[in-house]
Amino acid sequence: MSKIILVSNRLSVSAQRTNEGFSYNPSVGGLATGLSSFFSRSDSLWVGWSGLADDTLTPEEREEVAGTLRTEHKSVAVSLSSLDLDTFYYGFCNKAIWPLFHYFPTYVDYDPTLWAAYERVNKKFFEELRQVIEPGDFVWVHDYQLMLLPGMIREEFPNTRIGFFLHIPFPSYELFRLLPWRNDILNGLLGSDLIGFHTYDYARHFLSSVRRLLGMDNNLGTIQGPNRMTKVDVFPMGIDYEKYAASSSLPEVQKEIERIRQSARGRRIIFSVDRLDYSKGIPNRIQAFHRFLERYPDYHGKVELIMIVAPSRTEVESYKELKRELDELVSTINGTYGTIDWTPILYFYRTFPFEQLTAIYRVAEVLLVTPVRDGMNLIAKEYVAARSDYQGTVVLSETAGAAREMSESLIVNPSDMDGIAEAIRTALELSPEEQEQNNRRIHRRLSRYDVQFWAHDFMDKLELAGENRASLQNRRLRGENRKDLIAQYQAAGKRLLFLNYDGTLVGFGSDQTKGKPDAELLSTIERLAADRRNEVVIVSSRSREELASWLGHLDVGLVAGYGVWIKLRDGDWELVEQLNNDWMDNIRPILERYADRTPGSRIEESEYSLSWSYRKAEPELGAVRVSELRDALLSLTGNLNLAVIEGHNILEVKNSDINKGRAAMRWLHSDDWDYVLAIGDDWTDEELFSVLPPDSWSIKVGVDLSRAHWFLKNEKQVRELLHELV
């Protein structure tokens, strides 16, 4: 029976040394907290670090901790040494990925020894996974610490369904490109069947980086490349809604609520709770509260800000500096405005248990959530869910992922301290009716898309993505199928071979003027054509002049211009049918305008077609321009019997009656063939595949949806197959 293997840096429980031995307590953090309920209700296994450095344990203790975690907590511990923690977690993860992905590039440390530690620890996780992965399992990898892991798993377990979810923002291409190991990370992630992000913006940034750095485009979020197919989608993480909604009925919480209300003595509570981190925008938040007190003295003595800052990464110097800054800001405000019986900010530098936290949620009228950057921020959701009375207001940063789902909150720019100050005042003055109206809407969304729904939604999409990949993988030309193709070829008396040129026999480059066949390819084609049982036809979008100069000396048939021109083996060039090119004078100015607006693009013209090529253009700009141009051309050519064809970084306009399939019919109808083989890489080759006899061998180059029955990864594999045939 298949199981779900969750993989994260920390397990859902952490082992701690005590005087009596070891204790095992729930891990702190949004990921462990959020997934624990899903984990407990499913057939799962969790793989991660135990919380204890390997070199602080004896061999017997390591065995004890690992055994307890496996038998009592369904967990597999990954052994990490103190050096691993220093260089991997406190090193590359916190000194490189975290600041860069949160838009703090000046904090990034590009030390290659830290990158080496990142690779080393990802391999340690993989070594543990190797011992537990079984056929049919799902592997769900979590967060930025393990971005190389999906690629490692895919290499050894090609049929395993692998998902990855990033819980922090993915930065824009302009920032991500700064990372020297950017391609390694992208390729690691693309080992997944499904990659999930909290928001569309993060997914868009990732797809942009893949396109611009790896040259791999996507179709509706599906990235298709050599031997891989990865779906990218958005899954805004939910919370355990029922847990927080029911919290106010717990006796411990009720007691805490009463204690807080007595302590507040009628003052209205504003609440802020965060882990110590420069991405959380805490200094700006404190200064915004300062401005609120400056502007609205009527609130002096009537409000208090309860501010909880959970210690984090206390060994890192930038975090120490941040802690000192917070201490000074709080001291300044309390010293300036505080009185004998009123302290404006109640500041706690420690974590609070669930009962105390939810009690504060219940009595606080305003929650301040103003990160500079944040993946989702579940605190905003927890606060609203805990308010079963539908009261309270969230002042929420527009850069938090939760802002997309909680638009009824007061959305602010986290750098606009005046704006945050005004939002605090607005929140305090909202009527109970307005608060209830806003919060009921948010409650409905949170209750429907809770953490269980989120996890099951991801797993359902992962299963579908895995099935799609598997269906394509099963059509790879290998093993017995490859032997059958070769055996049928050898036994056939009359064979017809259609071979596409660019992307099939030769690779694509940024300059289409290149691509001249090399000596090895010419020799292969010549040997195929020399066999009198073979009729070889080279099919191309290129002009007849190019094909004639490169391949005209070979004893083969040629198809040029997507099927406009054909040349039989012993014949001259001829049009498939008489064509009109008067339309070109009307279309050319449009292409020229886009060529002028898009540096690196150019117009290519043949007798009966016009093309706009953007192979050398900046990829993002090219993608935008080709979409605009395609729409413009489709509207203009609707009544002109013209086809607008999109190929590899090229958009071509030609007569709609002409295509590769129609050209191929000239050969298909010329004899009674025993064996037909067609190989192509472009969507224009689909028209060729569609006219082939049912028992033909059709091969698509690259992993993609296709009418072809089989797939090969790239032109190198095509050449290897042709070598076997000759």
Short mmCIF file of C-alpha atoms in Angstrom, two decimals, residues 3 11 143 145 184 196 209 324 328 342 346 361 366 420 487 522 542 548 553 558 637 697 720:
data_model
loop_
_atom_site.label_atom_id
_atom_site.label_comp_id
_atom_site.label_asym_id
_atom_site.label_seq_id
_atom_site.Cartn_x
_atom_site.Cartn_y
_atom_site.Cartn_z
CA LYS A 3 2.19 5.96 1.72
CA LEU A 11 10.33 16.81 12.05
CA ASP A 143 10.60 24.43 1.79
CA GLN A 145 16.20 24.04 2.82
CA ASP A 184 21.32 23.91 -9.77
CA GLY A 196 3.38 24.59 -5.19
CA SER A 209 13.40 32.32 -13.91
CA ARG A 324 18.93 45.71 19.92
CA GLU A 328 15.66 50.71 21.82
CA TRP A 342 0.18 52.98 31.71
CA LEU A 346 4.03 45.36 26.65
CA TYR A 361 -6.40 36.76 19.85
CA VAL A 366 -6.53 44.96 16.30
CA ILE A 420 -0.14 51.97 9.20
CA ALA A 487 12.90 -5.29 -36.31
CA LEU A 522 25.16 14.14 -43.62
CA ARG A 542 13.40 26.69 -43.77
CA ALA A 548 19.00 22.94 -51.41
CA HIS A 553 23.27 16.88 -53.14
CA LEU A 558 12.72 17.77 -49.40
CA THR A 637 -6.06 37.45 -40.96
CA TRP A 697 5.87 4.73 -36.23
CA GLU A 720 21.36 7.38 -32.09
#
